[in-house]
Amino acid sequence: MRIASRRLEIIAMSKLDTACQQLVADVSDALGAAIVDLSSGLLLAAHHNVPYFTQSYLDAVAAAAVDMFRGKNVSTVETLLSNQRGTAVTNSIKEVQMSTDHTYHFMSIVPGKENCLMVLITGRKANLGMGWSALRTALPVVSPLCP
């Protein structure tokens, strides 16, 4: 039973890698896509076409994404909001767009999988609307594959 369960997990991860590959193929000037487990910081799947995106680099980007969505400062603000509102506020950040000198990063929580984050990284020539549209189109595809 354990072997069969592990085999299904491996198949799902392979399909997640394929979904990341398809997302990169669908967006002009896309550099990479990934799915991050926000509870552990682990990279569940990734695809990129940039030689310097080493495993260490990808792991660091995954850790930075965890900080943006679930980090200590975010948790502190959510606790303050909870105290002010009288109702629990947790995991309130759903999407983030950020830019660097040369890239755009589109990040969204996977619907129904609050601890999974999908990330698309593009060059600055990419159309912002296209980046969001492609990411949001991919989310329902990856949702049933995420743990």
Tab-separated table of N, CA and C in Angstrom, residues 1-146:
chain	number	residue	atom	x	y	z
A	1	MET	N	0.823	-1.194	0.000
A	1	MET	CA	0.000	0.000	0.000
A	1	MET	C	0.869	1.260	0.000
A	2	ARG	N	1.930	1.268	0.806
A	2	ARG	CA	2.832	2.403	0.859
A	2	ARG	C	3.514	2.651	-0.482
A	3	ILE	N	3.893	1.597	-1.153
A	3	ILE	CA	4.563	1.714	-2.449
A	3	ILE	C	3.611	2.324	-3.473
A	4	ALA	N	2.368	1.883	-3.478
A	4	ALA	CA	1.383	2.420	-4.420
A	4	ALA	C	1.138	3.901	-4.147
A	5	SER	N	1.062	4.275	-2.885
A	5	SER	CA	0.850	5.668	-2.516
A	5	SER	C	2.032	6.533	-2.969
A	6	ARG	N	3.235	6.031	-2.765
A	6	ARG	CA	4.434	6.765	-3.186
A	6	ARG	C	4.484	6.896	-4.707
A	7	ARG	N	4.070	5.847	-5.411
A	7	ARG	CA	4.056	5.880	-6.873
A	7	ARG	C	3.083	6.959	-7.370
A	8	LEU	N	1.902	7.054	-6.755
A	8	LEU	CA	0.937	8.092	-7.135
A	8	LEU	C	1.491	9.483	-6.857
A	9	GLU	N	2.219	9.617	-5.758
A	9	GLU	CA	2.837	10.896	-5.416
A	9	GLU	C	3.870	11.290	-6.477
A	10	ILE	N	4.672	10.346	-6.921
A	10	ILE	CA	5.681	10.605	-7.943
A	10	ILE	C	5.014	10.996	-9.259
A	11	ILE	N	3.931	10.324	-9.616
A	11	ILE	CA	3.199	10.660	-10.844
A	11	ILE	C	2.644	12.081	-10.750
A	12	ALA	N	2.071	12.444	-9.589
A	12	ALA	CA	1.526	13.793	-9.410
A	12	ALA	C	2.632	14.833	-9.528
A	13	MET	N	3.797	14.568	-8.939
A	13	MET	CA	4.916	15.519	-9.019
A	13	MET	C	5.382	15.675	-10.472
A	14	SER	N	5.398	14.580	-11.214
A	14	SER	CA	5.778	14.636	-12.624
A	14	SER	C	4.786	15.504	-13.401
A	15	LYS	N	3.508	15.363	-13.083
A	15	LYS	CA	2.494	16.171	-13.749
A	15	LYS	C	2.609	17.644	-13.351
A	16	LEU	N	3.018	17.906	-12.103
A	16	LEU	CA	3.243	19.286	-11.683
A	16	LEU	C	4.409	19.902	-12.454
A	17	ASP	N	5.477	19.121	-12.646
A	17	ASP	CA	6.606	19.603	-13.455
A	17	ASP	C	6.150	19.920	-14.873
A	18	THR	N	5.305	19.053	-15.432
A	18	THR	CA	4.777	19.269	-16.783
A	18	THR	C	3.919	20.527	-16.832
A	19	ALA	N	3.114	20.770	-15.802
A	19	ALA	CA	2.284	21.980	-15.751
A	19	ALA	C	3.167	23.230	-15.703
A	20	CYS	N	4.263	23.172	-14.953
A	20	CYS	CA	5.205	24.300	-14.906
A	20	CYS	C	5.843	24.515	-16.277
A	21	GLN	N	6.210	23.424	-16.923
A	21	GLN	CA	6.808	23.511	-18.258
A	21	GLN	C	5.824	24.141	-19.242
A	22	GLN	N	4.564	23.751	-19.173
A	22	GLN	CA	3.550	24.288	-20.080
A	22	GLN	C	3.325	25.773	-19.826
A	23	LEU	N	3.321	26.172	-18.559
A	23	LEU	CA	3.141	27.582	-18.225
A	23	LEU	C	4.273	28.422	-18.812
A	24	VAL	N	5.490	27.953	-18.697
A	24	VAL	CA	6.642	28.670	-19.269
A	24	VAL	C	6.506	28.753	-20.789
A	25	ALA	N	6.042	27.676	-21.406
A	25	ALA	CA	5.884	27.665	-22.863
A	25	ALA	C	4.773	28.615	-23.324
A	26	ASP	N	3.773	28.822	-22.489
A	26	ASP	CA	2.609	29.625	-22.866
A	26	ASP	C	2.824	31.136	-22.773
A	27	VAL	N	3.861	31.572	-22.069
A	27	VAL	CA	4.040	33.006	-21.820
A	27	VAL	C	5.315	33.507	-22.504
A	28	SER	N	5.140	34.489	-23.346
A	28	SER	CA	6.287	35.096	-24.012
A	28	SER	C	7.214	35.724	-22.969
A	29	ASP	N	8.496	35.459	-23.086
A	29	ASP	CA	9.534	35.959	-22.187
A	29	ASP	C	9.494	35.317	-20.800
A	30	ALA	N	8.819	34.168	-20.675
A	30	ALA	CA	8.819	33.446	-19.389
A	30	ALA	C	10.192	32.837	-19.153
A	31	LEU	N	10.628	32.902	-17.911
A	31	LEU	CA	11.927	32.350	-17.532
A	31	LEU	C	11.782	31.059	-16.733
A	32	GLY	N	10.722	30.979	-15.927
A	32	GLY	CA	10.537	29.789	-15.122
A	32	GLY	C	9.220	29.810	-14.383
A	33	ALA	N	8.846	28.638	-13.887
A	33	ALA	CA	7.643	28.487	-13.078
A	33	ALA	C	7.918	27.429	-12.029
A	34	ALA	N	7.244	27.566	-10.896
A	34	ALA	CA	7.467	26.619	-9.807
A	34	ALA	C	6.232	26.521	-8.928
A	35	ILE	N	6.190	25.445	-8.168
A	35	ILE	CA	5.162	25.269	-7.146
A	35	ILE	C	5.903	25.019	-5.841
A	36	VAL	N	5.547	25.815	-4.829
A	36	VAL	CA	6.227	25.783	-3.543
A	36	VAL	C	5.260	25.337	-2.453
A	37	ASP	N	5.720	24.455	-1.573
A	37	ASP	CA	4.962	24.063	-0.385
A	37	ASP	C	5.240	25.112	0.687
A	38	LEU	N	4.236	25.913	1.030
A	38	LEU	CA	4.431	27.007	1.974
A	38	LEU	C	4.594	26.527	3.415
A	39	SER	N	4.193	25.309	3.709
A	39	SER	CA	4.361	24.816	5.083
A	39	SER	C	5.782	24.333	5.347
A	40	SER	N	6.459	23.868	4.312
A	40	SER	CA	7.818	23.341	4.495
A	40	SER	C	8.885	24.150	3.765
A	41	GLY	N	8.479	24.942	2.792
A	41	GLY	CA	9.439	25.685	1.984
A	41	GLY	C	10.034	24.871	0.851
A	42	LEU	N	9.580	23.631	0.709
A	42	LEU	CA	10.121	22.768	-0.338
A	42	LEU	C	9.555	23.120	-1.702
A	43	LEU	N	10.381	22.949	-2.696
A	43	LEU	CA	9.985	23.130	-4.078
A	43	LEU	C	9.333	21.826	-4.535
A	44	LEU	N	8.044	21.872	-4.872
A	44	LEU	CA	7.327	20.665	-5.291
A	44	LEU	C	7.533	20.373	-6.768
A	45	ALA	N	7.702	21.423	-7.559
A	45	ALA	CA	7.880	21.264	-9.001
A	45	ALA	C	8.497	22.540	-9.543
A	46	ALA	N	9.195	22.404	-10.652
A	46	ALA	CA	9.788	23.588	-11.283
A	46	ALA	C	10.168	23.272	-12.717
A	47	HIS	N	10.167	24.327	-13.511
A	47	HIS	CA	10.698	24.254	-14.873
A	47	HIS	C	11.236	25.637	-15.198
A	48	HIS	N	12.400	25.690	-15.850
A	48	HIS	CA	12.967	26.970	-16.233
A	48	HIS	C	13.872	26.777	-17.443
A	49	ASN	N	14.187	27.900	-18.077
A	49	ASN	CA	15.080	27.873	-19.229
A	49	ASN	C	16.256	28.826	-19.035
A	50	VAL	N	16.688	28.956	-17.782
A	50	VAL	CA	17.787	29.861	-17.436
A	50	VAL	C	18.924	29.049	-16.823
A	51	PRO	N	20.105	29.074	-17.425
A	51	PRO	CA	21.205	28.246	-16.939
A	51	PRO	C	21.640	28.540	-15.502
A	52	TYR	N	21.543	29.786	-15.077
A	52	TYR	CA	22.001	30.114	-13.724
A	52	TYR	C	20.941	29.862	-12.650
A	53	PHE	N	19.768	29.366	-13.005
A	53	PHE	CA	18.776	28.958	-12.008
A	53	PHE	C	19.183	27.588	-11.467
A	54	THR	N	20.186	27.579	-10.616
A	54	THR	CA	20.657	26.331	-10.006
A	54	THR	C	19.674	25.880	-8.933
A	55	GLN	N	19.853	24.678	-8.441
A	55	GLN	CA	18.975	24.180	-7.379
A	55	GLN	C	19.076	25.071	-6.139
A	56	SER	N	20.264	25.525	-5.811
A	56	SER	CA	20.446	26.415	-4.654
A	56	SER	C	19.678	27.729	-4.847
A	57	TYR	N	19.737	28.261	-6.061
A	57	TYR	CA	19.015	29.490	-6.370
A	57	TYR	C	17.508	29.262	-6.246
A	58	LEU	N	17.022	28.175	-6.818
A	58	LEU	CA	15.593	27.869	-6.756
A	58	LEU	C	15.120	27.675	-5.317
A	59	ASP	N	15.927	27.006	-4.510
A	59	ASP	CA	15.580	26.803	-3.096
A	59	ASP	C	15.518	28.138	-2.354
A	60	ALA	N	16.442	29.050	-2.672
A	60	ALA	CA	16.447	30.371	-2.036
A	60	ALA	C	15.212	31.178	-2.434
A	61	VAL	N	14.822	31.106	-3.705
A	61	VAL	CA	13.621	31.801	-4.164
A	61	VAL	C	12.377	31.211	-3.490
A	62	ALA	N	12.332	29.896	-3.338
A	62	ALA	CA	11.211	29.250	-2.650
A	62	ALA	C	11.127	29.739	-1.204
A	63	ALA	N	12.262	29.824	-0.523
A	63	ALA	CA	12.286	30.297	0.863
A	63	ALA	C	11.822	31.747	0.955
A	64	ALA	N	12.219	32.573	-0.013
A	64	ALA	CA	11.788	33.972	-0.026
A	64	ALA	C	10.276	34.071	-0.224
A	65	ALA	N	9.729	33.213	-1.072
A	65	ALA	CA	8.272	33.208	-1.296
A	65	ALA	C	7.536	32.822	-0.019
A	66	VAL	N	8.068	31.858	0.714
A	66	VAL	CA	7.450	31.466	1.988
A	66	VAL	C	7.427	32.663	2.933
A	67	ASP	N	8.532	33.407	2.998
A	67	ASP	CA	8.578	34.592	3.859
A	67	ASP	C	7.526	35.620	3.460
A	68	MET	N	7.316	35.800	2.151
A	68	MET	CA	6.345	36.795	1.691
A	68	MET	C	4.908	36.429	2.049
A	69	PHE	N	4.615	35.137	2.048
A	69	PHE	CA	3.242	34.696	2.290
A	69	PHE	C	2.996	34.233	3.723
A	70	ARG	N	4.002	33.647	4.383
A	70	ARG	CA	3.807	33.047	5.697
A	70	ARG	C	4.879	33.443	6.716
A	71	GLY	N	5.671	34.436	6.385
A	71	GLY	CA	6.794	34.826	7.232
A	71	GLY	C	6.377	35.428	8.564
A	72	LYS	N	7.375	35.649	9.413
A	72	LYS	CA	7.147	36.157	10.764
A	72	LYS	C	6.437	37.510	10.752
A	73	ASN	N	6.863	38.417	9.882
A	73	ASN	CA	6.226	39.741	9.836
A	73	ASN	C	4.776	39.651	9.377
A	74	VAL	N	4.511	38.787	8.412
A	74	VAL	CA	3.131	38.596	7.953
A	74	VAL	C	2.287	38.029	9.090
A	75	SER	N	2.822	37.050	9.800
A	75	SER	CA	2.100	36.450	10.932
A	75	SER	C	1.833	37.487	12.024
A	76	THR	N	2.791	38.359	12.274
A	76	THR	CA	2.614	39.403	13.281
A	76	THR	C	1.481	40.346	12.895
A	77	VAL	N	1.461	40.764	11.646
A	77	VAL	CA	0.394	41.652	11.174
A	77	VAL	C	-0.960	40.941	11.254
A	78	GLU	N	-1.008	39.675	10.871
A	78	GLU	CA	-2.272	38.922	10.944
A	78	GLU	C	-2.749	38.783	12.389
A	79	THR	N	-1.831	38.615	13.323
A	79	THR	CA	-2.203	38.547	14.741
A	79	THR	C	-2.772	39.881	15.213
A	80	LEU	N	-2.135	40.973	14.818
A	80	LEU	CA	-2.644	42.296	15.174
A	80	LEU	C	-4.040	42.529	14.591
A	81	LEU	N	-4.222	42.154	13.323
A	81	LEU	CA	-5.544	42.286	12.696
A	81	LEU	C	-6.580	41.419	13.407
A	82	SER	N	-6.196	40.216	13.770
A	82	SER	CA	-7.108	39.315	14.492
A	82	SER	C	-7.552	39.950	15.801
A	83	ASN	N	-6.602	40.537	16.519
A	83	ASN	CA	-6.928	41.173	17.795
A	83	ASN	C	-7.845	42.376	17.604
A	84	GLN	N	-7.602	43.160	16.553
A	84	GLN	CA	-8.429	44.345	16.294
A	84	GLN	C	-9.830	43.969	15.831
A	85	ARG	N	-9.922	42.954	14.993
A	85	ARG	CA	-11.211	42.578	14.404
A	85	ARG	C	-12.015	41.628	15.279
A	86	GLY	N	-11.330	40.930	16.177
A	86	GLY	CA	-12.023	39.960	17.021
A	86	GLY	C	-12.311	38.648	16.314
A	87	THR	N	-11.752	38.464	15.112
A	87	THR	CA	-11.878	37.208	14.371
A	87	THR	C	-10.500	36.828	13.840
A	88	ALA	N	-10.304	35.552	13.684
A	88	ALA	CA	-8.990	35.069	13.247
A	88	ALA	C	-8.683	35.513	11.811
A	89	VAL	N	-7.485	36.026	11.619
A	89	VAL	CA	-6.979	36.379	10.289
A	89	VAL	C	-5.706	35.567	10.092
A	90	THR	N	-5.778	34.589	9.201
A	90	THR	CA	-4.601	33.755	8.913
A	90	THR	C	-4.505	33.523	7.416
A	91	ASN	N	-3.284	33.372	6.954
A	91	ASN	CA	-3.043	33.084	5.541
A	91	ASN	C	-3.821	34.036	4.641
A	92	SER	N	-3.760	35.321	4.948
A	92	SER	CA	-4.588	36.303	4.249
A	92	SER	C	-4.031	36.743	2.895
A	93	ILE	N	-2.744	36.581	2.674
A	93	ILE	CA	-2.172	36.987	1.394
A	93	ILE	C	-2.416	35.891	0.366
A	94	LYS	N	-3.062	36.250	-0.722
A	94	LYS	CA	-3.430	35.271	-1.758
A	94	LYS	C	-2.609	35.419	-3.033
A	95	GLU	N	-2.254	36.654	-3.381
A	95	GLU	CA	-1.468	36.891	-4.589
A	95	GLU	C	-0.467	38.010	-4.337
A	96	VAL	N	0.671	37.888	-5.008
A	96	VAL	CA	1.694	38.930	-4.936
A	96	VAL	C	2.309	39.067	-6.326
A	97	GLN	N	2.513	40.308	-6.726
A	97	GLN	CA	3.292	40.575	-7.932
A	97	GLN	C	4.462	41.436	-7.509
A	98	MET	N	5.633	41.051	-7.941
A	98	MET	CA	6.804	41.850	-7.613
A	98	MET	C	7.670	41.966	-8.848
A	99	SER	N	8.502	42.992	-8.860
A	99	SER	CA	9.403	43.156	-9.995
A	99	SER	C	10.806	43.448	-9.498
A	100	THR	N	11.768	43.046	-10.301
A	100	THR	CA	13.165	43.387	-10.069
A	100	THR	C	13.608	44.210	-11.273
A	101	ASP	N	14.862	44.522	-11.340
A	101	ASP	CA	15.353	45.300	-12.484
A	101	ASP	C	15.103	44.595	-13.811
A	102	HIS	N	15.102	43.257	-13.800
A	102	HIS	CA	15.010	42.514	-15.057
A	102	HIS	C	13.855	41.525	-15.128
A	103	THR	N	13.086	41.367	-14.044
A	103	THR	CA	12.051	40.327	-14.034
A	103	THR	C	10.751	40.795	-13.397
A	104	TYR	N	9.700	40.058	-13.737
A	104	TYR	CA	8.415	40.123	-13.031
A	104	TYR	C	8.197	38.772	-12.375
A	105	HIS	N	7.626	38.791	-11.178
A	105	HIS	CA	7.279	37.564	-10.469
A	105	HIS	C	5.785	37.616	-10.173
A	106	PHE	N	5.065	36.614	-10.621
A	106	PHE	CA	3.633	36.479	-10.373
A	106	PHE	C	3.472	35.295	-9.413
A	107	MET	N	2.805	35.508	-8.272
A	107	MET	CA	2.668	34.443	-7.283
A	107	MET	C	1.229	34.368	-6.807
A	108	SER	N	0.701	33.145	-6.753
A	108	SER	CA	-0.676	32.958	-6.308
A	108	SER	C	-0.818	31.654	-5.541
A	109	ILE	N	-1.624	31.713	-4.486
A	109	ILE	CA	-1.978	30.501	-3.752
A	109	ILE	C	-2.810	29.623	-4.686
A	110	VAL	N	-2.573	28.326	-4.647
A	110	VAL	CA	-3.340	27.383	-5.459
A	110	VAL	C	-4.717	27.209	-4.810
A	111	PRO	N	-5.806	27.439	-5.545
A	111	PRO	CA	-7.149	27.330	-4.969
A	111	PRO	C	-7.386	25.947	-4.337
A	112	GLY	N	-7.894	25.979	-3.121
A	112	GLY	CA	-8.177	24.736	-2.413
A	112	GLY	C	-6.961	24.095	-1.779
A	113	LYS	N	-5.800	24.660	-1.989
A	113	LYS	CA	-4.538	24.139	-1.439
A	113	LYS	C	-3.797	25.307	-0.795
A	114	GLU	N	-4.242	25.735	0.356
A	114	GLU	CA	-3.739	26.941	1.008
A	114	GLU	C	-2.241	26.936	1.284
A	115	ASN	N	-1.613	25.764	1.280
A	115	ASN	CA	-0.177	25.704	1.530
A	115	ASN	C	0.639	25.489	0.262
A	116	CYS	N	0.019	25.664	-0.889
A	116	CYS	CA	0.745	25.546	-2.161
A	116	CYS	C	0.699	26.874	-2.901
A	117	LEU	N	1.844	27.262	-3.414
A	117	LEU	CA	1.990	28.521	-4.111
A	117	LEU	C	2.542	28.257	-5.499
A	118	MET	N	1.932	28.862	-6.514
A	118	MET	CA	2.464	28.754	-7.866
A	118	MET	C	3.117	30.080	-8.225
A	119	VAL	N	4.301	29.989	-8.826
A	119	VAL	CA	5.099	31.163	-9.159
A	119	VAL	C	5.445	31.131	-10.649
A	120	LEU	N	5.318	32.271	-11.294
A	120	LEU	CA	5.755	32.444	-12.674
A	120	LEU	C	6.740	33.602	-12.685
A	121	ILE	N	7.906	33.391	-13.273
A	121	ILE	CA	8.919	34.443	-13.408
A	121	ILE	C	9.101	34.721	-14.890
A	122	THR	N	9.027	36.006	-15.251
A	122	THR	CA	9.194	36.408	-16.649
A	122	THR	C	10.232	37.528	-16.740
A	123	GLY	N	10.677	37.767	-17.941
A	123	GLY	CA	11.477	38.949	-18.211
A	123	GLY	C	10.573	40.166	-18.248
A	124	ARG	N	11.156	41.345	-18.300
A	124	ARG	CA	10.381	42.586	-18.266
A	124	ARG	C	9.680	42.902	-19.588
A	125	LYS	N	9.939	42.105	-20.626
A	125	LYS	CA	9.233	42.298	-21.888
A	125	LYS	C	7.859	41.626	-21.867
A	126	ALA	N	7.610	40.807	-20.876
A	126	ALA	CA	6.331	40.093	-20.788
A	126	ALA	C	5.198	41.075	-20.516
A	127	ASN	N	4.042	40.746	-21.032
A	127	ASN	CA	2.830	41.513	-20.783
A	127	ASN	C	2.286	41.107	-19.416
A	128	LEU	N	2.052	42.083	-18.528
A	128	LEU	CA	1.584	41.769	-17.175
A	128	LEU	C	0.245	41.038	-17.177
A	129	GLY	N	-0.668	41.478	-18.029
A	129	GLY	CA	-1.967	40.813	-18.101
A	129	GLY	C	-1.843	39.371	-18.557
A	130	MET	N	-0.953	39.142	-19.511
A	130	MET	CA	-0.731	37.784	-19.998
A	130	MET	C	-0.134	36.902	-18.903
A	131	GLY	N	0.790	37.465	-18.134
A	131	GLY	CA	1.380	36.708	-17.035
A	131	GLY	C	0.333	36.267	-16.033
A	132	TRP	N	-0.520	37.198	-15.614
A	132	TRP	CA	-1.578	36.847	-14.661
A	132	TRP	C	-2.588	35.885	-15.268
A	133	SER	N	-2.974	36.125	-16.510
A	133	SER	CA	-3.939	35.249	-17.166
A	133	SER	C	-3.420	33.815	-17.266
A	134	ALA	N	-2.181	33.661	-17.680
A	134	ALA	CA	-1.602	32.321	-17.817
A	134	ALA	C	-1.482	31.637	-16.462
A	135	LEU	N	-1.037	32.386	-15.449
A	135	LEU	CA	-0.918	31.793	-14.111
A	135	LEU	C	-2.279	31.364	-13.587
A	136	ARG	N	-3.268	32.237	-13.713
A	136	ARG	CA	-4.605	31.915	-13.190
A	136	ARG	C	-5.258	30.776	-13.977
A	137	THR	N	-4.925	30.625	-15.244
A	137	THR	CA	-5.425	29.504	-16.025
A	137	THR	C	-4.786	28.196	-15.583
A	138	ALA	N	-3.528	28.245	-15.172
A	138	ALA	CA	-2.820	27.040	-14.726
A	138	ALA	C	-3.250	26.568	-13.343
A	139	LEU	N	-3.707	27.471	-12.505
A	139	LEU	CA	-4.026	27.121	-11.111
A	139	LEU	C	-5.038	25.976	-10.973
A	140	PRO	N	-6.160	25.995	-11.682
A	140	PRO	CA	-7.107	24.873	-11.523
A	140	PRO	C	-6.552	23.546	-12.053
A	141	VAL	N	-5.602	23.614	-12.953
A	141	VAL	CA	-4.977	22.408	-13.492
A	141	VAL	C	-4.092	21.758	-12.430
A	142	VAL	N	-3.323	22.580	-11.706
A	142	VAL	CA	-2.394	22.027	-10.723
A	142	VAL	C	-3.057	21.716	-9.378
A	143	SER	N	-4.178	22.333	-9.091
A	143	SER	CA	-4.823	22.145	-7.785
A	143	SER	C	-5.037	20.673	-7.408
A	144	PRO	N	-5.630	19.851	-8.280
A	144	PRO	CA	-5.841	18.454	-7.872
A	144	PRO	C	-4.544	17.640	-7.748
A	145	LEU	N	-3.446	18.162	-8.279
A	145	LEU	CA	-2.165	17.464	-8.231
A	145	LEU	C	-1.342	17.821	-6.992
A	146	CYS	N	-1.694	18.924	-6.346
A	146	CYS	CA	-0.931	19.376	-5.180
A	146	CYS	C	-1.340	18.592	-3.936
